[in-house]
mmCIF file of N, CA and C in Angstrom:
data_model
loop_
_atom_site.group_PDB
_atom_site.id
_atom_site.type_symbol
_atom_site.label_atom_id
_atom_site.label_comp_id
_atom_site.label_asym_id
_atom_site.label_seq_id
_atom_site.Cartn_x
_atom_site.Cartn_y
_atom_site.Cartn_z
ATOM 1 N N MET A 1 -47.489 21.570 -6.418
ATOM 2 C CA MET A 1 -46.360 22.070 -5.638
ATOM 3 C C MET A 1 -46.835 22.321 -4.209
ATOM 4 N N LYS A 2 -46.004 21.947 -3.275
ATOM 5 C CA LYS A 2 -46.348 22.112 -1.867
ATOM 6 C C LYS A 2 -46.031 23.532 -1.405
ATOM 7 N N ARG A 3 -46.801 23.983 -0.435
ATOM 8 C CA ARG A 3 -46.594 25.303 0.145
ATOM 9 C C ARG A 3 -45.233 25.395 0.838
ATOM 10 N N SER A 4 -44.733 24.273 1.370
ATOM 11 C CA SER A 4 -43.455 24.289 2.083
ATOM 12 C C SER A 4 -42.292 24.678 1.165
ATOM 13 N N VAL A 5 -42.387 24.345 -0.122
ATOM 14 C CA VAL A 5 -41.342 24.726 -1.076
ATOM 15 C C VAL A 5 -41.292 26.248 -1.188
ATOM 16 N N LEU A 6 -42.452 26.875 -1.270
ATOM 17 C CA LEU A 6 -42.514 28.335 -1.337
ATOM 18 C C LEU A 6 -42.069 28.966 -0.021
ATOM 19 N N THR A 7 -42.463 28.374 1.092
ATOM 20 C CA THR A 7 -42.115 28.937 2.400
ATOM 21 C C THR A 7 -40.607 28.946 2.629
ATOM 22 N N ARG A 8 -39.937 27.852 2.313
ATOM 23 C CA ARG A 8 -38.493 27.842 2.539
ATOM 24 C C ARG A 8 -37.764 28.786 1.589
ATOM 25 N N TYR A 9 -38.273 28.946 0.370
ATOM 26 C CA TYR A 9 -37.712 29.954 -0.536
ATOM 27 C C TYR A 9 -37.890 31.348 0.051
ATOM 28 N N ARG A 10 -39.081 31.636 0.543
ATOM 29 C CA ARG A 10 -39.357 32.965 1.103
ATOM 30 C C ARG A 10 -38.437 33.279 2.276
ATOM 31 N N ILE A 11 -38.246 32.313 3.153
ATOM 32 C CA ILE A 11 -37.369 32.522 4.314
ATOM 33 C C ILE A 11 -35.952 32.835 3.854
ATOM 34 N N MET A 12 -35.451 32.048 2.917
ATOM 35 C CA MET A 12 -34.083 32.274 2.447
ATOM 36 C C MET A 12 -33.967 33.579 1.657
ATOM 37 N N ALA A 13 -35.020 33.978 0.963
ATOM 38 C CA ALA A 13 -34.983 35.254 0.249
ATOM 39 C C ALA A 13 -34.849 36.410 1.238
ATOM 40 N N TYR A 14 -35.602 36.355 2.334
ATOM 41 C CA TYR A 14 -35.504 37.411 3.342
ATOM 42 C C TYR A 14 -34.138 37.395 4.032
ATOM 43 N N VAL A 15 -33.664 36.217 4.402
ATOM 44 C CA VAL A 15 -32.363 36.115 5.071
ATOM 45 C C VAL A 15 -31.258 36.634 4.152
ATOM 46 N N THR A 16 -31.273 36.193 2.898
ATOM 47 C CA THR A 16 -30.265 36.640 1.937
ATOM 48 C C THR A 16 -30.355 38.142 1.708
ATOM 49 N N GLY A 17 -31.566 38.648 1.585
ATOM 50 C CA GLY A 17 -31.754 40.083 1.369
ATOM 51 C C GLY A 17 -31.253 40.923 2.531
ATOM 52 N N VAL A 18 -31.584 40.507 3.752
ATOM 53 C CA VAL A 18 -31.138 41.250 4.940
ATOM 54 C C VAL A 18 -29.618 41.220 5.052
ATOM 55 N N LEU A 19 -29.023 40.043 4.856
ATOM 56 C CA LEU A 19 -27.564 39.952 4.945
ATOM 57 C C LEU A 19 -26.870 40.771 3.865
ATOM 58 N N LEU A 20 -27.454 40.822 2.682
ATOM 59 C CA LEU A 20 -26.843 41.609 1.611
ATOM 60 C C LEU A 20 -26.932 43.110 1.900
ATOM 61 N N VAL A 21 -28.041 43.546 2.475
ATOM 62 C CA VAL A 21 -28.163 44.959 2.861
ATOM 63 C C VAL A 21 -27.148 45.269 3.963
ATOM 64 N N LEU A 22 -27.020 44.374 4.954
ATOM 65 C CA LEU A 22 -26.031 44.583 6.016
ATOM 66 C C LEU A 22 -24.614 44.595 5.466
ATOM 67 N N LEU A 23 -24.345 43.709 4.515
ATOM 68 C CA LEU A 23 -23.020 43.671 3.904
ATOM 69 C C LEU A 23 -22.735 44.966 3.146
ATOM 70 N N THR A 24 -23.720 45.464 2.438
ATOM 71 C CA THR A 24 -23.552 46.728 1.716
ATOM 72 C C THR A 24 -23.268 47.877 2.678
ATOM 73 N N LEU A 25 -24.015 47.926 3.778
ATOM 74 C CA LEU A 25 -23.772 48.968 4.782
ATOM 75 C C LEU A 25 -22.383 48.812 5.410
ATOM 76 N N GLY A 26 -21.972 47.562 5.635
ATOM 77 C CA GLY A 26 -20.641 47.311 6.184
ATOM 78 C C GLY A 26 -19.527 47.756 5.247
ATOM 79 N N VAL A 27 -19.710 47.510 3.958
ATOM 80 C CA VAL A 27 -18.701 47.931 2.979
ATOM 81 C C VAL A 27 -18.633 49.456 2.913
ATOM 82 N N ILE A 28 -19.777 50.109 2.982
ATOM 83 C CA ILE A 28 -19.792 51.575 2.997
ATOM 84 C C ILE A 28 -19.074 52.091 4.247
ATOM 85 N N ALA A 29 -19.377 51.457 5.394
ATOM 86 C CA ALA A 29 -18.733 51.876 6.646
ATOM 87 C C ALA A 29 -17.227 51.639 6.598
ATOM 88 N N LYS A 30 -16.821 50.571 5.952
ATOM 89 C CA LYS A 30 -15.405 50.214 5.904
ATOM 90 C C LYS A 30 -14.626 51.107 4.946
ATOM 91 N N TYR A 31 -15.116 51.274 3.740
ATOM 92 C CA TYR A 31 -14.336 51.974 2.708
ATOM 93 C C TYR A 31 -14.658 53.461 2.565
ATOM 94 N N VAL A 32 -15.879 53.850 2.829
ATOM 95 C CA VAL A 32 -16.243 55.258 2.646
ATOM 96 C C VAL A 32 -16.099 56.025 3.953
ATOM 97 N N LEU A 33 -16.647 55.466 5.032
ATOM 98 C CA LEU A 33 -16.637 56.178 6.309
ATOM 99 C C LEU A 33 -15.436 55.840 7.185
ATOM 100 N N ASP A 34 -14.693 54.803 6.832
ATOM 101 C CA ASP A 34 -13.498 54.375 7.557
ATOM 102 C C ASP A 34 -13.770 54.191 9.052
ATOM 103 N N ILE A 35 -14.812 53.444 9.371
ATOM 104 C CA ILE A 35 -15.214 53.199 10.755
ATOM 105 C C ILE A 35 -14.452 51.997 11.303
ATOM 106 N N ASP A 36 -13.939 52.145 12.543
ATOM 107 C CA ASP A 36 -13.248 51.042 13.197
ATOM 108 C C ASP A 36 -14.227 49.897 13.446
ATOM 109 N N GLY A 37 -13.791 48.689 13.219
ATOM 110 C CA GLY A 37 -14.629 47.522 13.449
ATOM 111 C C GLY A 37 -15.461 47.104 12.251
ATOM 112 N N ALA A 38 -15.527 47.968 11.255
ATOM 113 C CA ALA A 38 -16.324 47.648 10.072
ATOM 114 C C ALA A 38 -15.703 46.503 9.281
ATOM 115 N N SER A 39 -14.397 46.377 9.360
ATOM 116 C CA SER A 39 -13.716 45.313 8.631
ATOM 117 C C SER A 39 -14.129 43.937 9.155
ATOM 118 N N GLY A 40 -14.151 43.782 10.458
ATOM 119 C CA GLY A 40 -14.572 42.514 11.067
ATOM 120 C C GLY A 40 -16.030 42.212 10.786
ATOM 121 N N PHE A 41 -16.865 43.244 10.892
ATOM 122 C CA PHE A 41 -18.288 43.092 10.613
ATOM 123 C C PHE A 41 -18.507 42.648 9.172
ATOM 124 N N THR A 42 -17.801 43.290 8.254
ATOM 125 C CA THR A 42 -17.934 42.967 6.832
ATOM 126 C C THR A 42 -17.482 41.536 6.553
ATOM 127 N N SER A 43 -16.434 41.108 7.208
ATOM 128 C CA SER A 43 -15.951 39.735 7.022
ATOM 129 C C SER A 43 -16.983 38.716 7.482
ATOM 130 N N VAL A 44 -17.522 38.916 8.671
ATOM 131 C CA VAL A 44 -18.492 37.973 9.236
ATOM 132 C C VAL A 44 -19.766 37.940 8.398
ATOM 133 N N VAL A 45 -20.303 39.093 8.084
ATOM 134 C CA VAL A 45 -21.551 39.152 7.310
ATOM 135 C C VAL A 45 -21.317 38.637 5.891
ATOM 136 N N GLY A 46 -20.152 38.926 5.322
ATOM 137 C CA GLY A 46 -19.844 38.452 3.975
ATOM 138 C C GLY A 46 -19.783 36.936 3.894
ATOM 139 N N ILE A 47 -19.164 36.325 4.891
ATOM 140 C CA ILE A 47 -19.096 34.856 4.924
ATOM 141 C C ILE A 47 -20.483 34.261 5.120
ATOM 142 N N ALA A 48 -21.254 34.837 6.049
ATOM 143 C CA ALA A 48 -22.615 34.337 6.292
ATOM 144 C C ALA A 48 -23.471 34.468 5.033
ATOM 145 N N HIS A 49 -23.387 35.615 4.384
ATOM 146 C CA HIS A 49 -24.172 35.817 3.160
ATOM 147 C C HIS A 49 -23.737 34.827 2.073
ATOM 148 N N GLY A 50 -22.457 34.611 1.940
ATOM 149 C CA GLY A 50 -21.960 33.692 0.918
ATOM 150 C C GLY A 50 -22.492 32.285 1.095
ATOM 151 N N TRP A 51 -22.419 31.766 2.309
ATOM 152 C CA TRP A 51 -22.904 30.410 2.553
ATOM 153 C C TRP A 51 -24.419 30.322 2.440
ATOM 154 N N LEU A 52 -25.112 31.300 2.985
ATOM 155 C CA LEU A 52 -26.577 31.252 2.933
ATOM 156 C C LEU A 52 -27.105 31.548 1.532
ATOM 157 N N TYR A 53 -26.343 32.275 0.726
ATOM 158 C CA TYR A 53 -26.747 32.493 -0.667
ATOM 159 C C TYR A 53 -26.731 31.174 -1.435
ATOM 160 N N ILE A 54 -25.793 30.306 -1.119
ATOM 161 C CA ILE A 54 -25.767 28.988 -1.762
ATOM 162 C C ILE A 54 -27.040 28.220 -1.416
ATOM 163 N N LEU A 55 -27.461 28.277 -0.169
ATOM 164 C CA LEU A 55 -28.706 27.634 0.241
ATOM 165 C C LEU A 55 -29.901 28.283 -0.457
ATOM 166 N N TYR A 56 -29.869 29.610 -0.585
ATOM 167 C CA TYR A 56 -30.907 30.330 -1.323
ATOM 168 C C TYR A 56 -30.975 29.827 -2.766
ATOM 169 N N LEU A 57 -29.830 29.645 -3.402
ATOM 170 C CA LEU A 57 -29.798 29.148 -4.779
ATOM 171 C C LEU A 57 -30.451 27.770 -4.891
ATOM 172 N N VAL A 58 -30.158 26.906 -3.942
ATOM 173 C CA VAL A 58 -30.736 25.558 -3.952
ATOM 174 C C VAL A 58 -32.255 25.634 -3.831
ATOM 175 N N PHE A 59 -32.751 26.413 -2.877
ATOM 176 C CA PHE A 59 -34.194 26.517 -2.658
ATOM 177 C C PHE A 59 -34.890 27.227 -3.822
ATOM 178 N N ALA A 60 -34.260 28.261 -4.359
ATOM 179 C CA ALA A 60 -34.862 28.978 -5.493
ATOM 180 C C ALA A 60 -34.895 28.093 -6.734
ATOM 181 N N PHE A 61 -33.835 27.323 -6.952
ATOM 182 C CA PHE A 61 -33.822 26.415 -8.096
ATOM 183 C C PHE A 61 -34.891 25.338 -7.942
ATOM 184 N N ASP A 62 -35.027 24.802 -6.735
ATOM 185 C CA ASP A 62 -36.059 23.804 -6.469
ATOM 186 C C ASP A 62 -37.448 24.383 -6.722
ATOM 187 N N LEU A 63 -37.677 25.593 -6.258
ATOM 188 C CA LEU A 63 -38.960 26.257 -6.479
ATOM 189 C C LEU A 63 -39.219 26.443 -7.966
ATOM 190 N N GLY A 64 -38.227 26.921 -8.698
ATOM 191 C CA GLY A 64 -38.388 27.140 -10.125
ATOM 192 C C GLY A 64 -38.637 25.858 -10.896
ATOM 193 N N ALA A 65 -37.976 24.789 -10.482
ATOM 194 C CA ALA A 65 -38.174 23.498 -11.150
ATOM 195 C C ALA A 65 -39.587 22.983 -10.907
ATOM 196 N N LYS A 66 -40.065 23.117 -9.683
ATOM 197 C CA LYS A 66 -41.413 22.635 -9.361
ATOM 198 C C LYS A 66 -42.495 23.537 -9.944
ATOM 199 N N ALA A 67 -42.185 24.830 -10.117
ATOM 200 C CA ALA A 67 -43.143 25.757 -10.723
ATOM 201 C C ALA A 67 -43.082 25.710 -12.248
ATOM 202 N N LYS A 68 -42.081 24.988 -12.771
ATOM 203 C CA LYS A 68 -41.883 24.837 -14.217
ATOM 204 C C LYS A 68 -41.690 26.188 -14.912
ATOM 205 N N TRP A 69 -40.779 26.982 -14.334
ATOM 206 C CA TRP A 69 -40.455 28.280 -14.905
ATOM 207 C C TRP A 69 -39.525 28.122 -16.096
ATOM 208 N N PRO A 70 -39.585 29.065 -17.043
ATOM 209 C CA PRO A 70 -38.585 29.071 -18.115
ATOM 210 C C PRO A 70 -37.217 29.482 -17.554
ATOM 211 N N VAL A 71 -36.167 29.198 -18.288
ATOM 212 C CA VAL A 71 -34.800 29.435 -17.815
ATOM 213 C C VAL A 71 -34.560 30.904 -17.475
ATOM 214 N N LYS A 72 -35.038 31.830 -18.293
ATOM 215 C CA LYS A 72 -34.812 33.259 -18.023
ATOM 216 C C LYS A 72 -35.432 33.671 -16.693
ATOM 217 N N ARG A 73 -36.605 33.186 -16.408
ATOM 218 C CA ARG A 73 -37.260 33.519 -15.136
ATOM 219 C C ARG A 73 -36.468 32.921 -13.974
ATOM 220 N N GLN A 74 -36.006 31.712 -14.156
ATOM 221 C CA GLN A 74 -35.221 31.046 -13.124
ATOM 222 C C GLN A 74 -33.947 31.832 -12.815
ATOM 223 N N ILE A 75 -33.251 32.272 -13.838
ATOM 224 C CA ILE A 75 -32.015 33.041 -13.651
ATOM 225 C C ILE A 75 -32.311 34.360 -12.955
ATOM 226 N N TRP A 76 -33.404 34.996 -13.321
ATOM 227 C CA TRP A 76 -33.817 36.261 -12.703
ATOM 228 C C TRP A 76 -34.006 36.087 -11.195
ATOM 229 N N VAL A 77 -34.669 35.010 -10.789
ATOM 230 C CA VAL A 77 -34.892 34.747 -9.365
ATOM 231 C C VAL A 77 -33.578 34.383 -8.675
ATOM 232 N N LEU A 78 -32.743 33.602 -9.327
ATOM 233 C CA LEU A 78 -31.476 33.205 -8.724
ATOM 234 C C LEU A 78 -30.557 34.400 -8.490
ATOM 235 N N LEU A 79 -30.549 35.346 -9.403
ATOM 236 C CA LEU A 79 -29.671 36.515 -9.268
ATOM 237 C C LEU A 79 -30.214 37.574 -8.315
ATOM 238 N N ALA A 80 -31.446 37.437 -7.891
ATOM 239 C CA ALA A 80 -32.036 38.434 -6.982
ATOM 240 C C ALA A 80 -31.278 38.529 -5.657
ATOM 241 N N GLY A 81 -30.593 37.483 -5.275
ATOM 242 C CA GLY A 81 -29.827 37.505 -4.023
ATOM 243 C C GLY A 81 -28.491 38.199 -4.132
ATOM 244 N N THR A 82 -28.184 38.762 -5.315
ATOM 245 C CA THR A 82 -26.895 39.443 -5.495
ATOM 246 C C THR A 82 -27.035 40.958 -5.579
ATOM 247 N N VAL A 83 -28.250 41.456 -5.672
ATOM 248 C CA VAL A 83 -28.492 42.898 -5.767
ATOM 249 C C VAL A 83 -29.200 43.332 -4.486
ATOM 250 N N PRO A 84 -28.615 44.285 -3.751
ATOM 251 C CA PRO A 84 -29.238 44.706 -2.497
ATOM 252 C C PRO A 84 -30.700 45.109 -2.695
ATOM 253 N N THR A 85 -31.559 44.601 -1.865
ATOM 254 C CA THR A 85 -33.016 44.787 -1.797
ATOM 255 C C THR A 85 -33.786 44.090 -2.921
ATOM 256 N N ALA A 86 -33.144 43.576 -3.943
ATOM 257 C CA ALA A 86 -33.873 42.917 -5.033
ATOM 258 C C ALA A 86 -34.578 41.661 -4.551
ATOM 259 N N ALA A 87 -33.988 40.953 -3.620
ATOM 260 C CA ALA A 87 -34.595 39.715 -3.125
ATOM 261 C C ALA A 87 -35.976 39.973 -2.528
ATOM 262 N N PHE A 88 -36.165 41.123 -1.894
ATOM 263 C CA PHE A 88 -37.460 41.440 -1.293
ATOM 264 C C PHE A 88 -38.533 41.628 -2.363
ATOM 265 N N PHE A 89 -38.197 42.358 -3.407
ATOM 266 C CA PHE A 89 -39.166 42.625 -4.472
ATOM 267 C C PHE A 89 -39.475 41.372 -5.287
ATOM 268 N N VAL A 90 -38.454 40.604 -5.592
ATOM 269 C CA VAL A 90 -38.648 39.379 -6.368
ATOM 270 C C VAL A 90 -39.447 38.366 -5.544
ATOM 271 N N GLU A 91 -39.127 38.249 -4.271
ATOM 272 C CA GLU A 91 -39.858 37.321 -3.398
ATOM 273 C C GLU A 91 -41.337 37.675 -3.359
ATOM 274 N N ARG A 92 -41.647 38.955 -3.238
ATOM 275 C CA ARG A 92 -43.040 39.396 -3.175
ATOM 276 C C ARG A 92 -43.781 39.043 -4.459
ATOM 277 N N ARG A 93 -43.137 39.266 -5.574
ATOM 278 C CA ARG A 93 -43.753 38.992 -6.871
ATOM 279 C C ARG A 93 -43.964 37.488 -7.087
ATOM 280 N N VAL A 94 -42.959 36.705 -6.738
ATOM 281 C CA VAL A 94 -43.051 35.251 -6.876
ATOM 282 C C VAL A 94 -44.144 34.703 -5.964
ATOM 283 N N THR A 95 -44.210 35.202 -4.734
ATOM 284 C CA THR A 95 -45.210 34.726 -3.783
ATOM 285 C C THR A 95 -46.613 35.021 -4.277
ATOM 286 N N ARG A 96 -46.850 36.219 -4.785
ATOM 287 C CA ARG A 96 -48.186 36.549 -5.309
ATOM 288 C C ARG A 96 -48.601 35.591 -6.410
ATOM 289 N N GLU A 97 -47.661 35.304 -7.295
ATOM 290 C CA GLU A 97 -47.970 34.411 -8.409
ATOM 291 C C GLU A 97 -48.250 32.987 -7.937
ATOM 292 N N LEU A 98 -47.389 32.480 -7.081
ATOM 293 C CA LEU A 98 -47.479 31.073 -6.711
ATOM 294 C C LEU A 98 -48.533 30.790 -5.647
ATOM 295 N N GLU A 99 -48.869 31.764 -4.822
ATOM 296 C CA GLU A 99 -49.922 31.561 -3.819
ATOM 297 C C GLU A 99 -51.230 31.168 -4.499
ATOM 298 N N SER A 100 -51.563 31.850 -5.578
ATOM 299 C CA SER A 100 -52.814 31.529 -6.266
ATOM 300 C C SER A 100 -52.748 30.141 -6.898
ATOM 301 N N ARG A 101 -51.588 29.783 -7.434
ATOM 302 C CA ARG A 101 -51.439 28.450 -8.028
ATOM 303 C C ARG A 101 -51.536 27.359 -6.971
ATOM 304 N N ILE A 102 -50.957 27.593 -5.812
ATOM 305 C CA ILE A 102 -51.005 26.604 -4.729
ATOM 306 C C ILE A 102 -52.431 26.439 -4.235
ATOM 307 N N THR A 103 -53.151 27.554 -4.119
ATOM 308 C CA THR A 103 -54.526 27.507 -3.664
ATOM 309 C C THR A 103 -55.404 26.737 -4.651
ATOM 310 N N GLU A 104 -55.186 26.953 -5.941
ATOM 311 C CA GLU A 104 -55.962 26.253 -6.964
ATOM 312 C C GLU A 104 -55.661 24.756 -6.969
ATOM 313 N N GLU A 105 -54.415 24.393 -6.712
ATOM 314 C CA GLU A 105 -54.018 22.988 -6.742
ATOM 315 C C GLU A 105 -54.414 22.229 -5.485
ATOM 316 N N ALA A 106 -54.653 22.952 -4.396
ATOM 317 C CA ALA A 106 -54.971 22.292 -3.132
ATOM 318 C C ALA A 106 -56.320 21.591 -3.255
ATOM 319 N N PRO A 107 -56.378 20.351 -2.822
ATOM 320 C CA PRO A 107 -57.650 19.632 -2.884
ATOM 321 C C PRO A 107 -58.662 20.238 -1.915
ATOM 322 N N LEU A 108 -59.877 20.230 -2.326
ATOM 323 C CA LEU A 108 -60.924 20.738 -1.455
ATOM 324 C C LEU A 108 -61.139 19.749 -0.316
ATOM 325 N N THR A 109 -61.059 20.252 0.878
ATOM 326 C CA THR A 109 -61.258 19.374 2.046
ATOM 327 C C THR A 109 -62.574 19.716 2.699
ATOM 328 N N ALA A 110 -63.255 18.725 3.104
ATOM 329 C CA ALA A 110 -64.558 18.925 3.741
ATOM 330 C C ALA A 110 -64.338 19.254 5.215
ATOM 331 N N LYS A 111 -65.097 20.217 5.682
ATOM 332 C CA LYS A 111 -65.025 20.565 7.108
ATOM 333 C C LYS A 111 -65.989 19.679 7.864
ATOM 334 N N VAL A 112 -65.490 19.182 8.976
ATOM 335 C CA VAL A 112 -66.324 18.295 9.782
ATOM 336 C C VAL A 112 -66.883 19.037 10.940
#
């Protein structure tokens, strides 16, 4: 597995996680605190999160397929983008696991 597969997953995990936290704060501001402008903010962030979550799903599925994960693990990673802050924790755990595998698979290159 190439490092680029993990890198693009990591980027989308952070983007999805940040947008979901912002969306959660926007919903709180809109419905609990009744702040003016929160409705527009929530709409924009919600649409952005929705579209980018689809991209996150594609990259996470690709990563899981190349890492040969079982279905339960794959679903766990895919759903991490739906729970605020879960994407950060899942990304960290996945990265720790796969970094060592990528390092082991990398061919030894001679330094000149």
